[in-house]
Short mmCIF file of C-alpha atoms and ligand atoms in Angstrom, two decimals:
data_model
loop_
_atom_site.label_atom_id
_atom_site.label_comp_id
_atom_site.label_asym_id
_atom_site.label_seq_id
_atom_site.Cartn_x
_atom_site.Cartn_y
_atom_site.Cartn_z
CA MET C 64 144.68 105.43 138.96
CA ARG C 65 146.97 105.05 135.68
CA LEU C 66 149.59 107.58 134.62
CA ASP C 67 148.40 108.97 132.10
CA TRP C 68 144.79 109.34 132.97
CA PRO C 69 143.56 113.02 133.24
CA GLY C 70 140.32 112.71 135.59
CA ILE C 71 137.08 112.60 132.91
CA ILE C 72 137.00 116.95 131.38
CA ASP C 73 140.65 116.40 129.98
CA HIS C 74 140.05 113.05 128.42
CA TYR C 75 136.47 112.98 127.04
CA ARG C 76 136.42 117.33 126.59
CA GLU C 77 134.79 116.70 123.33
CA PHE C 78 132.10 115.31 124.93
CA LEU C 79 131.69 117.73 127.30
CA PRO C 80 130.38 121.63 127.58
CA VAL C 81 133.33 123.02 128.69
CA LEU C 82 135.07 126.14 127.02
CA PRO C 83 139.54 124.90 125.67
CA HIS C 84 140.39 126.91 128.74
CA THR C 85 138.48 125.57 131.97
CA ARG C 86 140.60 124.37 134.12
CA PRO C 87 139.29 121.49 135.96
CA VAL C 88 139.32 121.30 139.01
CA THR C 89 140.11 117.36 139.52
CA LEU C 90 141.01 114.88 141.75
CA TYR C 91 141.49 112.39 138.74
CA GLU C 92 138.84 110.90 138.75
CA GLY C 93 136.66 108.00 135.87
CA GLY C 94 138.80 106.20 134.60
CA THR C 95 137.23 103.46 136.89
CA PRO C 96 138.22 99.45 135.98
CA LEU C 97 136.05 97.50 133.88
CA VAL C 98 136.34 93.92 136.08
CA PRO C 99 135.71 91.09 134.87
CA LEU C 100 133.07 89.07 136.83
CA ASP C 101 134.29 85.24 136.73
CA ARG C 102 132.62 82.89 138.69
CA ILE C 103 128.87 84.51 139.87
CA PRO C 104 127.30 83.88 136.46
CA GLY C 105 127.99 80.24 136.49
CA LEU C 106 126.28 80.73 140.47
CA ILE C 107 123.16 81.89 139.38
CA GLY C 108 123.32 79.58 135.86
CA ALA C 109 123.28 82.67 133.61
CA LYS C 110 126.13 81.79 130.27
CA ILE C 111 126.35 85.61 130.21
CA VAL C 112 129.65 88.07 130.21
CA LEU C 113 129.79 90.04 133.33
CA TYR C 114 130.79 92.91 133.95
CA ALA C 115 131.01 95.12 136.89
CA LYS C 116 131.90 99.09 137.06
CA ILE C 117 133.69 99.98 139.54
CA GLU C 118 133.30 103.19 140.70
CA GLY C 119 134.09 103.15 144.06
CA GLN C 120 137.08 103.10 143.17
CA ASN C 121 136.22 107.62 142.32
CA PRO C 122 138.63 109.34 144.77
CA THR C 123 135.67 109.86 147.09
CA GLY C 124 134.64 106.41 146.29
CA SER C 125 131.27 106.81 143.79
CA PHE C 126 130.51 107.38 140.82
CA LYS C 127 128.99 111.24 142.19
CA ASP C 128 133.37 112.19 141.24
CA ARG C 129 132.78 112.12 137.63
CA GLY C 130 129.78 114.31 138.38
CA MET C 131 131.00 117.09 140.19
CA THR C 132 134.49 117.83 138.55
CA LEU C 133 132.44 119.69 136.97
CA ALA C 134 130.11 120.48 138.19
CA VAL C 135 132.67 122.23 141.08
CA THR C 136 134.89 122.36 137.69
CA LYS C 137 131.67 125.11 135.64
CA ALA C 138 130.23 126.64 139.62
CA GLN C 139 134.05 127.70 139.87
CA GLU C 140 134.19 129.22 136.40
CA ARG C 141 130.82 130.48 136.72
CA GLY C 142 132.25 132.26 140.60
CA ALA C 143 130.74 131.09 143.00
CA LYS C 144 132.10 131.30 146.57
CA ALA C 145 130.48 128.37 147.53
CA LEU C 146 128.36 125.11 147.11
CA ILE C 147 124.91 123.56 149.12
CA CYS C 148 123.59 119.60 148.17
CA ALA C 149 121.53 117.38 149.72
CA SER C 150 122.84 114.28 149.73
CA THR C 151 121.72 110.17 151.04
CA GLY C 152 126.22 110.30 152.08
CA ASN C 153 127.71 109.95 148.72
CA THR C 154 126.61 114.12 146.68
CA SER C 155 128.08 115.35 150.24
CA ALA C 156 130.84 113.87 150.14
CA SER C 157 132.76 114.74 147.23
CA ALA C 158 131.14 117.69 147.32
CA ALA C 159 133.04 118.42 150.22
CA ALA C 160 135.57 117.34 148.24
CA TYR C 161 135.51 119.11 145.35
CA GLY C 162 135.19 122.55 147.17
CA ALA C 163 138.11 121.64 149.55
CA ARG C 164 139.99 121.38 146.44
CA ALA C 165 138.80 124.60 144.63
CA GLY C 166 138.26 126.33 147.84
CA LEU C 167 134.75 126.85 148.45
CA LYS C 168 132.74 126.17 150.96
CA VAL C 169 130.83 123.59 151.22
CA TYR C 170 127.08 123.26 153.15
CA VAL C 171 125.61 119.46 153.36
CA VAL C 172 122.53 118.88 154.17
CA VAL C 173 121.30 115.54 154.94
CA PRO C 174 119.08 113.41 156.64
CA GLU C 175 119.83 112.93 160.18
CA GLY C 176 120.83 109.71 161.91
CA LYS C 177 120.75 108.03 157.87
CA ILE C 178 124.24 109.09 156.38
CA ALA C 179 126.55 106.01 157.03
CA ARG C 180 129.97 106.71 159.24
CA GLY C 181 132.41 106.96 156.28
CA LYS C 182 130.11 109.01 154.17
CA MET C 183 129.55 110.85 157.27
CA ALA C 184 133.34 111.19 157.86
CA GLN C 185 134.35 111.93 154.02
CA ALA C 186 132.25 115.36 155.15
CA VAL C 187 133.07 116.47 158.27
CA MET C 188 136.81 115.62 157.50
CA HIS C 189 137.07 117.63 154.77
CA GLN C 190 135.78 120.92 156.29
CA SER C 191 131.95 121.37 155.14
CA VAL C 192 129.41 122.41 156.91
CA VAL C 193 126.68 119.58 157.81
CA ILE C 194 123.37 120.67 158.42
CA GLN C 195 120.88 117.39 159.78
CA ILE C 196 117.77 118.02 159.28
CA LYS C 197 115.34 115.79 161.08
CA GLY C 198 113.31 114.73 157.98
CA LEU C 199 113.85 112.65 154.15
CA PHE C 200 116.53 113.49 152.13
CA ASP C 201 112.98 114.84 149.45
CA GLU C 202 113.46 118.02 152.26
CA ALA C 203 116.57 117.84 152.03
CA LEU C 204 116.40 118.32 148.35
CA GLN C 205 113.32 120.35 148.55
CA VAL C 206 115.32 122.76 150.87
CA VAL C 207 118.24 123.29 149.45
CA ARG C 208 117.34 124.46 145.85
CA ASP C 209 114.64 126.72 147.38
CA ILE C 210 117.73 128.60 148.50
CA SER C 211 119.91 128.24 146.20
CA GLU C 212 117.79 129.79 143.55
CA THR C 213 117.33 133.31 145.85
CA HIS C 214 120.90 132.70 147.61
CA PRO C 215 124.35 132.92 145.98
CA VAL C 216 124.93 129.45 147.14
CA ALA C 217 126.17 126.71 143.84
CA LEU C 218 123.27 124.05 143.62
CA VAL C 219 125.27 120.82 142.92
CA ASN C 220 122.41 117.97 143.19
CA SER C 221 121.90 115.36 140.46
CA VAL C 222 119.28 118.42 138.98
CA ASN C 223 122.57 121.16 138.04
CA PRO C 224 122.71 120.59 134.16
CA ASP C 225 126.50 119.64 134.84
CA ARG C 226 126.75 117.12 136.99
CA LEU C 227 124.72 114.77 134.70
CA GLU C 228 126.98 115.63 131.89
CA GLY C 229 129.89 114.51 134.00
CA GLN C 230 128.25 111.58 134.68
CA LYS C 231 127.07 110.22 131.64
CA THR C 232 131.40 109.20 131.05
CA VAL C 233 131.28 106.31 132.19
CA ALA C 234 128.93 104.65 129.57
CA PHE C 235 132.17 106.18 127.07
CA GLU C 236 134.10 104.04 128.98
CA ILE C 237 132.42 101.18 129.13
CA CYS C 238 132.17 101.15 125.97
CA ASP C 239 136.34 102.14 125.03
CA VAL C 240 136.42 99.16 127.28
CA LEU C 241 135.01 96.80 125.76
CA GLY C 242 135.12 97.62 122.20
CA GLN C 243 131.26 97.94 121.84
CA GLY C 244 128.26 98.53 123.89
CA PRO C 245 126.35 96.34 126.21
CA HIS C 246 123.21 93.98 126.00
CA PHE C 247 122.39 94.45 129.59
CA HIS C 248 123.17 97.61 131.68
CA PHE C 249 122.02 97.24 135.28
CA LEU C 250 122.51 100.25 137.45
CA PRO C 251 120.76 101.87 140.91
CA VAL C 252 118.43 103.41 141.18
CA GLY C 253 117.82 106.09 143.63
CA ASN C 254 117.82 109.66 142.68
CA ALA C 255 117.60 108.59 139.17
CA GLY C 256 120.48 110.61 138.05
CA ASN C 257 122.71 107.99 137.40
CA ILE C 258 120.34 106.49 135.10
CA THR C 259 119.89 109.08 132.78
CA ALA C 260 123.11 110.55 133.02
CA SER C 261 124.09 106.58 131.70
CA TRP C 262 121.71 106.54 129.15
CA MET C 263 122.59 109.79 127.81
CA GLY C 264 126.59 108.84 127.45
CA TYR C 265 125.08 106.07 125.42
CA ARG C 266 122.76 107.62 122.73
CA GLU C 267 125.87 110.79 122.96
CA TYR C 268 127.88 108.27 122.67
CA LYS C 269 126.17 106.23 119.24
CA MET C 270 125.77 109.60 117.36
CA ALA C 271 129.23 110.08 117.24
CA GLY C 272 129.13 106.80 115.53
CA LYS C 273 131.87 105.25 118.67
CA LEU C 274 128.65 103.13 119.54
CA ARG C 275 126.58 100.31 116.78
CA ASP C 276 124.13 99.02 119.50
CA LEU C 277 122.53 100.44 122.83
CA PRO C 278 122.05 98.05 126.08
CA ARG C 279 118.96 98.18 127.24
CA MET C 280 119.25 100.35 131.18
CA VAL C 281 117.59 97.97 133.86
CA GLY C 282 117.69 100.46 137.57
CA VAL C 283 117.20 98.39 139.58
CA GLN C 284 114.88 100.29 143.41
CA ALA C 285 114.66 99.00 146.62
CA GLU C 286 111.51 97.61 147.45
CA GLY C 287 110.36 99.89 150.30
CA ALA C 288 112.24 102.96 147.94
CA ALA C 289 110.10 102.64 144.78
CA PRO C 290 108.57 105.39 143.94
CA ILE C 291 109.56 104.73 139.89
CA VAL C 292 108.70 101.28 139.73
CA ARG C 293 105.25 102.36 142.49
CA GLY C 294 104.19 104.54 140.34
CA HIS C 295 103.82 107.10 142.88
CA VAL C 296 105.57 109.43 145.46
CA ILE C 297 106.93 107.21 148.79
CA GLU C 298 106.48 109.56 151.80
CA LYS C 299 108.18 107.21 154.20
CA PRO C 300 111.00 105.36 151.42
CA GLU C 301 113.23 102.79 153.69
CA THR C 302 115.44 100.62 152.73
CA VAL C 303 119.06 98.77 153.73
CA ALA C 304 121.29 100.63 150.83
CA SER C 305 120.90 104.20 152.47
CA ALA C 306 122.08 106.08 149.22
CA ILE C 307 118.72 104.75 147.73
CA ARG C 308 116.21 105.30 150.53
CA ILE C 309 114.62 108.36 148.21
CA GLY C 310 110.50 108.29 147.68
CA ASN C 311 110.82 111.16 144.86
CA PRO C 312 113.22 111.19 142.99
CA ALA C 313 114.75 114.25 141.06
CA SER C 314 115.85 112.76 137.35
CA TRP C 315 112.20 110.32 137.34
CA GLN C 316 111.65 110.69 134.42
CA GLY C 317 114.81 110.56 132.93
CA ALA C 318 115.14 106.87 134.77
CA VAL C 319 111.69 106.58 132.69
CA LYS C 320 112.51 107.26 129.59
CA ALA C 321 115.77 105.85 129.75
CA ALA C 322 113.81 102.53 130.55
CA SER C 323 111.27 103.43 127.98
CA GLU C 324 113.70 103.57 124.61
CA SER C 325 116.82 101.02 125.70
CA LYS C 326 113.86 98.06 125.82
CA GLY C 327 114.78 97.96 129.80
CA GLU C 328 113.23 98.44 132.85
CA ILE C 329 113.25 99.85 136.11
CA ILE C 330 112.15 96.89 138.93
CA ALA C 331 112.26 96.89 142.55
CA LEU C 332 114.12 94.26 144.55
CA SER C 333 113.91 93.46 149.24
CA ASP C 334 116.77 94.22 150.59
CA GLU C 335 116.52 90.28 151.33
CA LYS C 336 118.18 89.52 147.18
CA ILE C 337 120.32 93.47 147.13
CA LEU C 338 122.26 92.25 150.64
CA ASP C 339 122.26 88.57 149.05
CA ALA C 340 124.31 89.87 146.05
CA TYR C 341 126.19 92.82 148.79
CA ARG C 342 127.71 89.54 150.37
CA MET C 343 127.52 87.36 147.05
CA LEU C 344 130.15 89.68 145.53
CA ALA C 345 132.59 90.22 148.79
CA LYS C 346 132.15 86.24 148.65
CA GLU C 347 133.13 85.66 145.73
CA GLU C 348 134.71 87.80 143.65
CA GLY C 349 136.58 90.23 146.25
CA ILE C 350 134.49 92.81 145.51
CA PHE C 351 133.07 95.20 148.37
CA CYS C 352 131.17 98.19 147.19
CA GLU C 353 127.63 99.82 149.95
CA PRO C 354 124.22 97.62 149.86
CA ALA C 355 123.21 100.02 147.65
CA SER C 356 125.13 99.03 145.03
CA ALA C 357 124.75 95.29 144.99
CA ALA C 358 120.30 96.22 143.93
CA SER C 359 123.02 96.37 140.57
CA LEU C 360 123.31 92.91 140.94
CA ALA C 361 120.42 92.42 142.52
CA GLY C 362 119.31 92.42 139.72
CA VAL C 363 121.25 90.48 137.65
CA ILE C 364 120.28 88.02 139.84
CA GLU C 365 116.79 88.47 139.18
CA TYR C 366 116.79 88.79 134.99
CA ALA C 367 118.96 84.83 135.22
CA ARG C 368 116.59 83.62 137.48
CA ASN C 369 113.70 84.50 135.22
CA GLY C 370 115.32 83.43 131.93
CA HIS C 371 115.61 87.03 130.38
CA PHE C 372 118.99 86.60 129.55
CA SER C 373 120.20 85.16 126.03
CA SER C 374 123.45 83.25 125.99
CA GLY C 375 126.78 85.60 126.12
CA GLU C 376 125.14 88.00 126.37
CA ILE C 377 127.92 90.85 128.18
CA VAL C 378 126.48 92.63 131.36
CA VAL C 379 127.54 95.17 132.59
CA CYS C 380 126.51 96.49 136.49
CA THR C 381 128.25 99.49 137.86
CA LEU C 382 128.88 99.26 142.20
CA THR C 383 128.43 103.12 142.63
CA GLY C 384 130.20 102.77 145.84
CA HIS C 385 132.48 101.84 147.81
CA GLY C 386 131.94 98.88 150.91
CA LEU C 387 134.61 101.08 152.82
CA LYS C 388 131.42 103.90 153.34
CA ASP C 389 128.97 102.07 155.73
CA PRO C 390 131.40 99.78 157.93
CA GLU C 391 128.20 98.75 160.08
CA THR C 392 126.07 97.47 157.75
CA ALA C 393 129.30 95.52 156.80
CA LEU C 394 129.88 94.02 160.11
CA SER C 395 125.93 93.30 160.23
CA THR C 396 127.27 90.02 158.73
CA PRO C 397 127.49 87.13 160.04
CA HIS C 398 131.23 85.91 159.56
CA SER C 399 133.48 84.01 161.99
CA GLN C 400 135.14 85.52 164.84
CA ILE C 401 136.46 83.95 167.64
CA SER C 402 139.04 85.31 170.03
CA VAL C 403 141.34 82.77 171.07
CA PRO C 404 143.93 83.27 174.58
CA PRO C 405 147.47 84.26 172.93
CA GLY C 406 149.64 81.88 171.91
CA LYS C 407 150.14 79.52 168.86
CA GLU C 408 147.87 75.77 170.39
CA ALA C 409 144.75 77.96 170.25
CA VAL C 410 145.76 79.24 167.03
CA LEU C 411 146.73 75.55 165.78
CA ARG C 412 143.52 74.51 167.88
CA VAL C 413 141.06 76.21 165.35
CA LEU C 414 143.30 76.28 162.56
CA GLY C 415 142.24 71.90 162.65
CA PHE C 416 145.53 71.97 163.26
CA SER C 417 145.76 70.19 166.89
N1 F0G D 182 124.49 104.14 144.29
C1 F0G D 182 124.75 105.14 145.51
C2 F0G D 182 126.36 103.98 146.09
C3 F0G D 182 124.42 106.81 145.44
O1 F0G D 182 125.08 107.06 146.32
C4 F0G D 182 123.54 106.95 145.25
C5 F0G D 182 122.94 108.47 144.75
C6 F0G D 182 122.89 105.67 143.92
C7 F0G D 182 123.04 104.17 143.19
C8 F0G D 182 121.92 106.41 143.20
O2 F0G D 182 122.29 106.93 142.09
O3 F0G D 182 120.50 108.76 142.63
O4 F0G D 182 122.01 108.79 140.51
O5 F0G D 182 120.20 107.36 140.90
N2 F0G D 182 122.84 109.35 146.14
C9 F0G D 182 122.46 110.37 145.93
C10 F0G D 182 124.40 110.63 146.92
C11 F0G D 182 121.67 110.58 145.49
O6 F0G D 182 123.42 111.69 147.58
O7 F0G D 182 124.85 110.90 147.38
P1 F0G D 182 120.77 108.34 141.94
#
């Protein structure tokens, strides 16, 4: 993290719902790199200028920290003693960390057996109370919404408007770095908070005179968990991209609005295409994101294949979370791991030198 970077609340104070005396609960989130992807455009036959916004470089390894710093700051300001959230893993990791930072109790409700191991390790390590339900994320979200309405626990899912306010700062950073808006912004869609917040950020920057042209927003769902694309709730969502295994997104309307207002769209792609993009980023660009994150690049590849880009267009994809969060999926990638006896000779043989 840059030495002069104070975290998103202090950096973008004038755009956020905070008071002059608000003291941020921060882990110095945001200020993530916008990395040019130099090799991929050539490989996919697109004459575009492609960037990845590496949100996995946030303190807990995902974009959730942008919204969480604000949600926890505000919850503390209002006197909350405990936080609660439902999660596919990243929100809970972030809530657990920021709750610990603020000295608050944290309860996380997650679908049993469906959370990537690294994310579970984070919730455990920060000493949140992990409640696994034998059900889906969507059911977990309903439970925590109900409880927070009647009990003194602050809900920090993205149905809390402070979360979206914080998350919108990703759009500010992209514009600040590029000196303009991208032509397209691709991102994965699960509960749909991030696309809603990113679009809000672009619109606010335009209104503030800091951006001339708005990007087209393209949200990517996994085929087995694509309620917005199908136009109905998916009862049993299924995808390898566990972070976006969601059948009834809370910000459904926000995502539809972002897509239609920006002349973009929400598309669904197969797990195979998402995993191809996941592996391409790691192999060709040295960037290790989690599977759900790669849905954004899978969208770019799909657009390139269908000839949807014009030459020279600037395209940004959000890589929402770090690859280390999900070691199982990473290790299921075909790779060479060769076991040899100790000593130089055997290694040289593998290298082809003897
Ligand atoms: N990518 C990652 C890595 C995520 O963790 C999520 C959502 C998304 C994309 C989709 O973002 O929900 O704003 O559309 N994760 C939530 C969680 C649901 O509980 O961590 P969204």
